[in-house]
mmCIF file of C-alpha atoms in Angstrom:
data_model
loop_
_atom_site.group_PDB
_atom_site.id
_atom_site.type_symbol
_atom_site.label_atom_id
_atom_site.label_comp_id
_atom_site.label_asym_id
_atom_site.label_seq_id
_atom_site.Cartn_x
_atom_site.Cartn_y
_atom_site.Cartn_z
ATOM 1 C CA MET A 938 -16.026 -0.755 -11.793
ATOM 2 C CA GLU A 939 -15.711 0.001 -8.130
ATOM 3 C CA ILE A 940 -12.928 1.923 -6.465
ATOM 4 C CA LEU A 941 -12.623 1.550 -2.694
ATOM 5 C CA LYS A 942 -11.887 4.422 -0.361
ATOM 6 C CA PHE A 943 -11.112 4.829 3.312
ATOM 7 C CA ASP A 944 -13.777 6.543 5.406
ATOM 8 C CA ASN A 945 -11.293 8.614 7.425
ATOM 9 C CA LEU A 946 -9.362 9.909 4.402
ATOM 10 C CA SER A 947 -12.666 10.584 2.462
ATOM 11 C CA LYS A 948 -13.351 13.344 4.909
ATOM 12 C CA PHE A 949 -10.616 15.311 3.283
ATOM 13 C CA ASN A 950 -11.686 15.162 -0.334
ATOM 14 C CA THR A 951 -11.027 18.827 -0.799
ATOM 15 C CA ASP A 952 -7.330 18.182 -0.054
ATOM 16 C CA ILE A 953 -6.652 14.686 -1.493
ATOM 17 C CA ILE A 954 -7.780 11.995 -3.877
ATOM 18 C CA HIS A 955 -7.080 8.433 -2.801
ATOM 19 C CA PHE A 956 -8.121 5.031 -4.186
ATOM 20 C CA VAL A 957 -7.928 1.247 -4.018
ATOM 21 C CA SER A 958 -8.437 -0.615 -7.302
ATOM 22 C CA GLN A 959 -10.148 -4.015 -7.717
ATOM 23 C CA LYS A 960 -9.294 -6.798 -10.085
ATOM 24 C CA ASP A 961 -12.600 -7.230 -11.902
ATOM 25 C CA GLY A 962 -11.548 -4.300 -14.041
ATOM 26 C CA PHE A 963 -13.276 -2.297 -16.759
ATOM 27 C CA ASP A 964 -14.458 -5.123 -18.988
ATOM 28 C CA LYS A 965 -18.298 -5.584 -18.721
ATOM 29 C CA ASN A 966 -17.999 -9.283 -19.152
ATOM 30 C CA LYS A 967 -15.159 -9.364 -16.578
ATOM 31 C CA THR A 968 -13.015 -11.664 -18.710
ATOM 32 C CA GLU A 969 -10.032 -9.556 -18.215
ATOM 33 C CA SER A 970 -8.803 -8.733 -14.673
ATOM 34 C CA LEU A 971 -7.444 -5.351 -13.778
ATOM 35 C CA ASN A 972 -3.758 -6.047 -13.513
ATOM 36 C CA LEU A 973 -1.965 -2.695 -13.164
ATOM 37 C CA SER A 974 1.603 -3.944 -12.964
ATOM 38 C CA LEU A 975 4.044 -3.744 -15.875
ATOM 39 C CA PHE A 976 6.548 -5.961 -14.084
ATOM 40 C CA ASN A 977 4.769 -9.116 -14.935
ATOM 41 C CA ALA A 978 2.686 -7.976 -17.910
ATOM 42 C CA LYS A 979 2.595 -10.016 -21.095
ATOM 43 C CA LYS A 980 1.070 -7.109 -22.909
ATOM 44 C CA PRO A 981 2.355 -3.790 -21.487
ATOM 45 C CA GLU A 982 0.115 -1.765 -23.701
ATOM 46 C CA VAL A 983 -2.966 -3.426 -22.109
ATOM 47 C CA VAL A 984 -1.758 -2.401 -18.577
ATOM 48 C CA ILE A 985 -1.102 1.170 -19.725
ATOM 49 C CA ALA A 986 -4.525 1.426 -21.315
ATOM 50 C CA LYS A 987 -6.014 0.263 -18.004
ATOM 51 C CA ARG A 988 -3.892 2.731 -16.033
ATOM 52 C CA LYS A 989 -5.289 5.554 -18.224
ATOM 53 C CA LYS A 990 -8.844 4.425 -17.523
ATOM 54 C CA LEU A 991 -8.196 4.193 -13.783
ATOM 55 C CA ALA A 992 -6.587 7.655 -13.700
ATOM 56 C CA LYS A 993 -9.601 9.065 -15.509
ATOM 57 C CA LYS A 994 -11.919 7.300 -13.191
ATOM 58 C CA VAL A 995 -10.326 8.743 -9.989
ATOM 59 C CA GLY A 996 -9.756 12.130 -11.473
ATOM 60 C CA VAL A 997 -5.995 12.398 -12.047
ATOM 61 C CA SER A 998 -3.863 12.507 -15.090
ATOM 62 C CA ILE A 999 -1.868 9.409 -15.908
ATOM 63 C CA GLU A 1000 1.192 11.556 -16.208
ATOM 64 C CA GLU A 1001 0.906 12.423 -12.546
ATOM 65 C CA LEU A 1002 1.371 8.806 -11.377
ATOM 66 C CA VAL A 1003 4.606 7.692 -9.722
ATOM 67 C CA PHE A 1004 5.471 4.017 -9.468
ATOM 68 C CA ALA A 1005 8.359 2.301 -7.735
ATOM 69 C CA GLN A 1006 10.455 -0.823 -8.374
ATOM 70 C CA GLN A 1007 9.457 -2.393 -5.059
ATOM 71 C CA ILE A 1008 11.926 -4.790 -3.452
ATOM 72 C CA HIS A 1009 10.413 -5.516 -0.058
ATOM 73 C CA GLY A 1010 12.802 -3.283 1.622
ATOM 74 C CA ASP A 1011 12.584 -0.237 3.864
ATOM 75 C CA ASN A 1012 13.745 2.610 1.603
ATOM 76 C CA VAL A 1013 11.504 5.722 1.746
ATOM 77 C CA PHE A 1014 11.539 8.078 -1.281
ATOM 78 C CA ILE A 1015 10.426 11.751 -1.359
ATOM 79 C CA ALA A 1016 8.440 12.165 -4.576
ATOM 80 C CA LYS A 1017 8.461 15.515 -6.214
ATOM 81 C CA LYS A 1018 6.875 16.929 -9.406
ATOM 82 C CA ASP A 1019 9.846 15.930 -11.573
ATOM 83 C CA ASP A 1020 9.167 12.328 -10.622
ATOM 84 C CA CYS A 1021 5.746 12.295 -12.206
ATOM 85 C CA GLY A 1022 5.500 9.646 -14.905
ATOM 86 C CA SER A 1023 8.057 7.343 -13.422
ATOM 87 C CA GLY A 1024 7.216 3.753 -14.111
ATOM 88 C CA VAL A 1025 3.968 4.720 -15.875
ATOM 89 C CA PHE A 1026 4.800 3.749 -19.435
ATOM 90 C CA LYS A 1027 7.974 1.811 -18.924
ATOM 91 C CA LYS A 1028 8.851 -0.344 -15.880
ATOM 92 C CA GLU A 1029 12.529 0.568 -16.212
ATOM 93 C CA SER A 1030 11.689 4.197 -15.384
ATOM 94 C CA ALA A 1031 10.044 3.414 -12.030
ATOM 95 C CA ILE A 1032 11.813 4.765 -8.916
ATOM 96 C CA ARG A 1033 14.364 2.207 -7.965
ATOM 97 C CA ASN A 1034 14.635 0.205 -4.714
ATOM 98 C CA THR A 1035 11.724 1.918 -3.043
ATOM 99 C CA ASP A 1036 8.858 0.568 -0.912
ATOM 100 C CA ALA A 1037 7.362 3.873 0.470
ATOM 101 C CA PHE A 1038 6.677 7.252 -0.941
ATOM 102 C CA ILE A 1039 6.257 10.649 0.771
ATOM 103 C CA SER A 1040 5.131 13.824 -1.076
ATOM 104 C CA LYS A 1041 4.377 17.388 -0.119
ATOM 105 C CA GLU A 1042 3.730 18.583 -3.657
ATOM 106 C CA LYS A 1043 0.369 18.813 -5.400
ATOM 107 C CA LYS A 1044 -0.518 16.578 -8.354
ATOM 108 C CA VAL A 1045 2.097 13.975 -7.540
ATOM 109 C CA CYS A 1046 0.123 10.776 -7.291
ATOM 110 C CA ILE A 1047 2.109 8.182 -5.389
ATOM 111 C CA VAL A 1048 1.103 4.689 -6.092
ATOM 112 C CA ILE A 1049 2.080 1.250 -4.761
ATOM 113 C CA LEU A 1050 1.411 -2.183 -6.306
ATOM 114 C CA VAL A 1051 0.162 -5.007 -4.053
ATOM 115 C CA ALA A 1052 -1.113 -8.587 -4.026
ATOM 116 C CA ASP A 1053 -1.240 -9.767 -0.313
ATOM 117 C CA CYS A 1054 1.259 -7.237 1.066
ATOM 118 C CA VAL A 1055 -0.185 -4.561 3.331
ATOM 119 C CA PRO A 1056 -0.716 -1.179 1.583
ATOM 120 C CA ILE A 1057 -0.845 1.806 3.920
ATOM 121 C CA LEU A 1058 -1.798 5.395 3.103
ATOM 122 C CA LEU A 1059 -0.869 8.261 5.409
ATOM 123 C CA PHE A 1060 -2.082 11.912 5.454
ATOM 124 C CA ASP A 1061 -1.036 14.732 7.675
ATOM 125 C CA LYS A 1062 -4.077 16.986 7.604
ATOM 126 C CA GLU A 1063 -2.266 19.979 8.970
ATOM 127 C CA LYS A 1064 1.047 19.926 7.039
ATOM 128 C CA LYS A 1065 -0.636 18.490 3.906
ATOM 129 C CA VAL A 1066 1.828 15.630 3.546
ATOM 130 C CA ILE A 1067 0.913 12.298 2.026
ATOM 131 C CA ALA A 1068 2.653 8.893 2.129
ATOM 132 C CA ALA A 1069 2.066 5.442 0.530
ATOM 133 C CA VAL A 1070 3.718 2.405 2.038
ATOM 134 C CA HIS A 1071 4.188 -1.145 0.742
ATOM 135 C CA ALA A 1072 4.548 -3.352 3.867
ATOM 136 C CA GLY A 1073 4.926 -6.970 3.066
ATOM 137 C CA TRP A 1074 6.062 -9.346 5.758
ATOM 138 C CA LYS A 1075 9.734 -8.220 5.093
ATOM 139 C CA GLY A 1076 8.774 -4.574 5.210
ATOM 140 C CA THR A 1077 6.739 -5.132 8.332
ATOM 141 C CA LEU A 1078 9.724 -6.813 9.960
ATOM 142 C CA GLN A 1079 11.869 -3.812 8.988
ATOM 143 C CA GLU A 1080 9.173 -1.456 10.368
ATOM 144 C CA ILE A 1081 8.867 0.430 7.114
ATOM 145 C CA VAL A 1082 5.715 2.339 8.159
ATOM 146 C CA ALA A 1083 7.337 3.532 11.336
ATOM 147 C CA LYS A 1084 10.353 4.639 9.321
ATOM 148 C CA THR A 1085 8.102 6.478 6.907
ATOM 149 C CA ILE A 1086 6.370 8.356 9.766
ATOM 150 C CA LYS A 1087 9.849 9.210 11.232
ATOM 151 C CA LYS A 1088 10.866 10.712 7.869
ATOM 152 C CA MET A 1089 7.616 12.697 7.625
ATOM 153 C CA LYS A 1090 8.419 14.168 11.001
ATOM 154 C CA LYS A 1091 12.113 14.898 10.223
ATOM 155 C CA ASP A 1092 11.642 16.262 6.644
ATOM 156 C CA PHE A 1093 8.259 18.016 6.944
ATOM 157 C CA HIS A 1094 7.751 18.586 10.655
ATOM 158 C CA CYS A 1095 4.656 16.400 10.764
ATOM 159 C CA LYS A 1096 3.041 15.568 14.146
ATOM 160 C CA SER A 1097 1.835 12.062 14.919
ATOM 161 C CA GLU A 1098 -1.532 13.358 16.235
ATOM 162 C CA ASN A 1099 -2.273 14.951 12.895
ATOM 163 C CA ILE A 1100 -1.660 11.870 10.774
ATOM 164 C CA LEU A 1101 -4.446 9.697 9.549
ATOM 165 C CA ALA A 1102 -3.704 6.154 8.366
ATOM 166 C CA GLY A 1103 -5.575 3.733 6.085
ATOM 167 C CA MET A 1104 -4.613 0.059 5.830
ATOM 168 C CA GLY A 1105 -5.946 -1.536 2.593
ATOM 169 C CA PRO A 1106 -6.730 -5.122 1.397
ATOM 170 C CA SER A 1107 -3.944 -7.596 2.083
ATOM 171 C CA ILE A 1108 -3.440 -11.111 3.457
ATOM 172 C CA GLY A 1109 -5.199 -11.572 6.703
ATOM 173 C CA SER A 1110 -4.060 -13.649 9.698
ATOM 174 C CA CYS A 1111 -6.563 -16.300 8.593
ATOM 175 C CA HIS A 1112 -4.246 -17.204 5.695
ATOM 176 C CA PHE A 1113 -0.783 -15.827 6.541
ATOM 177 C CA GLU A 1114 0.762 -19.078 7.691
ATOM 178 C CA VAL A 1115 4.492 -19.124 7.916
ATOM 179 C CA LYS A 1116 7.224 -21.550 8.637
ATOM 180 C CA LYS A 1117 9.250 -21.594 11.863
ATOM 181 C CA ASP A 1118 12.244 -19.648 10.476
ATOM 182 C CA VAL A 1119 10.050 -16.637 9.547
ATOM 183 C CA PHE A 1120 7.971 -16.938 12.674
ATOM 184 C CA ASP A 1121 11.092 -16.851 14.749
ATOM 185 C CA LYS A 1122 12.252 -13.648 13.138
ATOM 186 C CA PHE A 1123 9.026 -12.003 14.056
ATOM 187 C CA ARG A 1124 9.167 -13.300 17.591
ATOM 188 C CA LYS A 1125 12.680 -11.952 17.968
ATOM 189 C CA ALA A 1126 11.727 -8.554 16.633
ATOM 190 C CA PHE A 1127 8.318 -8.140 18.278
ATOM 191 C CA GLY A 1128 8.301 -10.315 21.337
ATOM 192 C CA ASN A 1129 7.415 -13.835 22.298
ATOM 193 C CA TYR A 1130 3.972 -12.929 23.594
ATOM 194 C CA ASN A 1131 2.843 -10.512 20.902
ATOM 195 C CA GLU A 1132 -0.857 -11.052 20.144
ATOM 196 C CA ALA A 1133 -0.149 -10.761 16.458
ATOM 197 C CA LEU A 1134 1.979 -13.963 16.557
ATOM 198 C CA MET A 1135 -0.165 -17.124 16.774
ATOM 199 C CA GLN A 1136 1.475 -20.440 17.338
ATOM 200 C CA GLY A 1137 -0.428 -23.753 17.478
ATOM 201 C CA LYS A 1138 0.968 -27.277 17.887
ATOM 202 C CA LYS A 1139 1.743 -27.648 14.185
ATOM 203 C CA ARG A 1140 0.892 -24.332 12.441
ATOM 204 C CA MET A 1141 2.066 -20.737 12.886
ATOM 205 C CA PHE A 1142 0.155 -17.576 11.724
ATOM 206 C CA ILE A 1143 1.060 -13.869 11.739
ATOM 207 C CA ASP A 1144 -1.322 -10.907 11.796
ATOM 208 C CA LEU A 1145 0.288 -8.197 9.687
ATOM 209 C CA TRP A 1146 -2.541 -5.815 10.165
ATOM 210 C CA GLU A 1147 -2.092 -5.886 13.934
ATOM 211 C CA LEU A 1148 1.733 -5.552 13.713
ATOM 212 C CA ASN A 1149 1.480 -2.521 11.446
ATOM 213 C CA LYS A 1150 -1.205 -1.041 13.740
ATOM 214 C CA GLN A 1151 1.136 -1.519 16.641
ATOM 215 C CA GLN A 1152 3.897 0.378 14.790
ATOM 216 C CA LEU A 1153 1.487 3.254 13.932
ATOM 217 C CA LEU A 1154 0.462 3.502 17.615
ATOM 218 C CA GLN A 1155 4.057 3.332 18.839
ATOM 219 C CA ALA A 1156 4.811 6.171 16.353
ATOM 220 C CA GLY A 1157 2.318 8.246 18.147
ATOM 221 C CA LEU A 1158 -0.750 8.052 15.893
ATOM 222 C CA LEU A 1159 -4.146 8.131 17.594
ATOM 223 C CA GLU A 1160 -6.061 4.888 17.441
ATOM 224 C CA GLU A 1161 -9.209 6.598 16.241
ATOM 225 C CA LYS A 1162 -7.271 7.922 13.180
ATOM 226 C CA ILE A 1163 -6.229 4.429 12.096
ATOM 227 C CA GLU A 1164 -8.580 2.632 9.648
ATOM 228 C CA ILE A 1165 -8.102 -0.998 8.618
ATOM 229 C CA MET A 1166 -10.341 -2.261 5.756
ATOM 230 C CA GLU A 1167 -9.984 -5.853 7.071
ATOM 231 C CA LYS A 1168 -10.315 -7.320 3.544
ATOM 232 C CA CYS A 1169 -8.211 -10.439 3.101
ATOM 233 C CA THR A 1170 -6.836 -10.765 -0.429
ATOM 234 C CA VAL A 1171 -6.792 -14.544 -0.158
ATOM 235 C CA CYS A 1172 -10.334 -14.783 1.060
ATOM 236 C CA GLU A 1173 -11.525 -12.279 -1.558
ATOM 237 C CA ASP A 1174 -9.330 -13.273 -4.470
ATOM 238 C CA ASP A 1175 -12.293 -12.674 -6.803
ATOM 239 C CA LYS A 1176 -11.817 -8.904 -6.053
ATOM 240 C CA PHE A 1177 -8.050 -8.566 -5.265
ATOM 241 C CA PHE A 1178 -4.908 -10.261 -6.592
ATOM 242 C CA SER A 1179 -3.307 -12.718 -4.294
ATOM 243 C CA ALA A 1180 0.194 -14.090 -4.706
ATOM 244 C CA ARG A 1181 -0.628 -16.909 -2.362
ATOM 245 C CA ARG A 1182 -3.363 -17.945 -4.767
ATOM 246 C CA GLY A 1183 -0.767 -18.073 -7.487
ATOM 247 C CA GLN A 1184 -2.054 -14.874 -9.188
ATOM 248 C CA LYS A 1185 0.603 -12.803 -10.944
ATOM 249 C CA GLY A 1186 -1.408 -9.544 -11.259
ATOM 250 C CA ARG A 1187 -1.275 -6.497 -9.013
ATOM 251 C CA PHE A 1188 -3.852 -3.976 -7.834
ATOM 252 C CA VAL A 1189 -2.893 -0.382 -6.825
ATOM 253 C CA VAL A 1190 -3.349 1.902 -3.832
ATOM 254 C CA GLY A 1191 -2.625 5.564 -4.426
ATOM 255 C CA ILE A 1192 -2.961 9.087 -2.993
ATOM 256 C CA VAL A 1193 -2.381 12.587 -4.348
ATOM 257 C CA LEU A 1194 -2.713 16.087 -3.063
ATOM 258 C CA LYS A 1195 -5.044 18.228 -5.109
#
């Protein structure tokens, strides 16, 4: 079982643990994919067992995990020690109406569930502040990653030049085809000539990686501190869940301060 990591964040292993799970899971015969979401689980006990194995694999306690009831919005939640365990054993206990976490406290493992949406991890190496962002197309349109960084600055006095960013597996521009109504919303928000918006004679595509990178740069992050895995969940649906492929499972992306 392989856990993916970002090269830039891995340089700070003395400060943080971070991880990206893959769907082939823990079963040697790979007959059971690694769905880590309780929200669509037929057998919650199976998901919980897999969460325990994942936590052990990456070196955290399952009780330290914090999950959200993600709604494709732009709400940013400050996770504290008292929030540990939220959504771990019961989906009803997950932090409500939240699509991004920030934490300053140790052993608070903030986790987001994804299947095509863009997962983004942030780490201020000076202030020791972490964040996990769920940026689907709606979240990208609402500039959730920019709002997360703004809150990191306001609440914890973070500086853009000290923040590292890792953008995980998600739908690439090769497969994120949209209809005109969605395309027009992006064009209105980000400009008619934005390179992330690609319009042909009959088909329209959007590059969510590029749009979120633009937001990170506009927020003041240094380009050399932004890492994009460039793994398309639709292209690599044998490794990652993809809603566009009709898959109901979710993989996780998480980060915790040691």
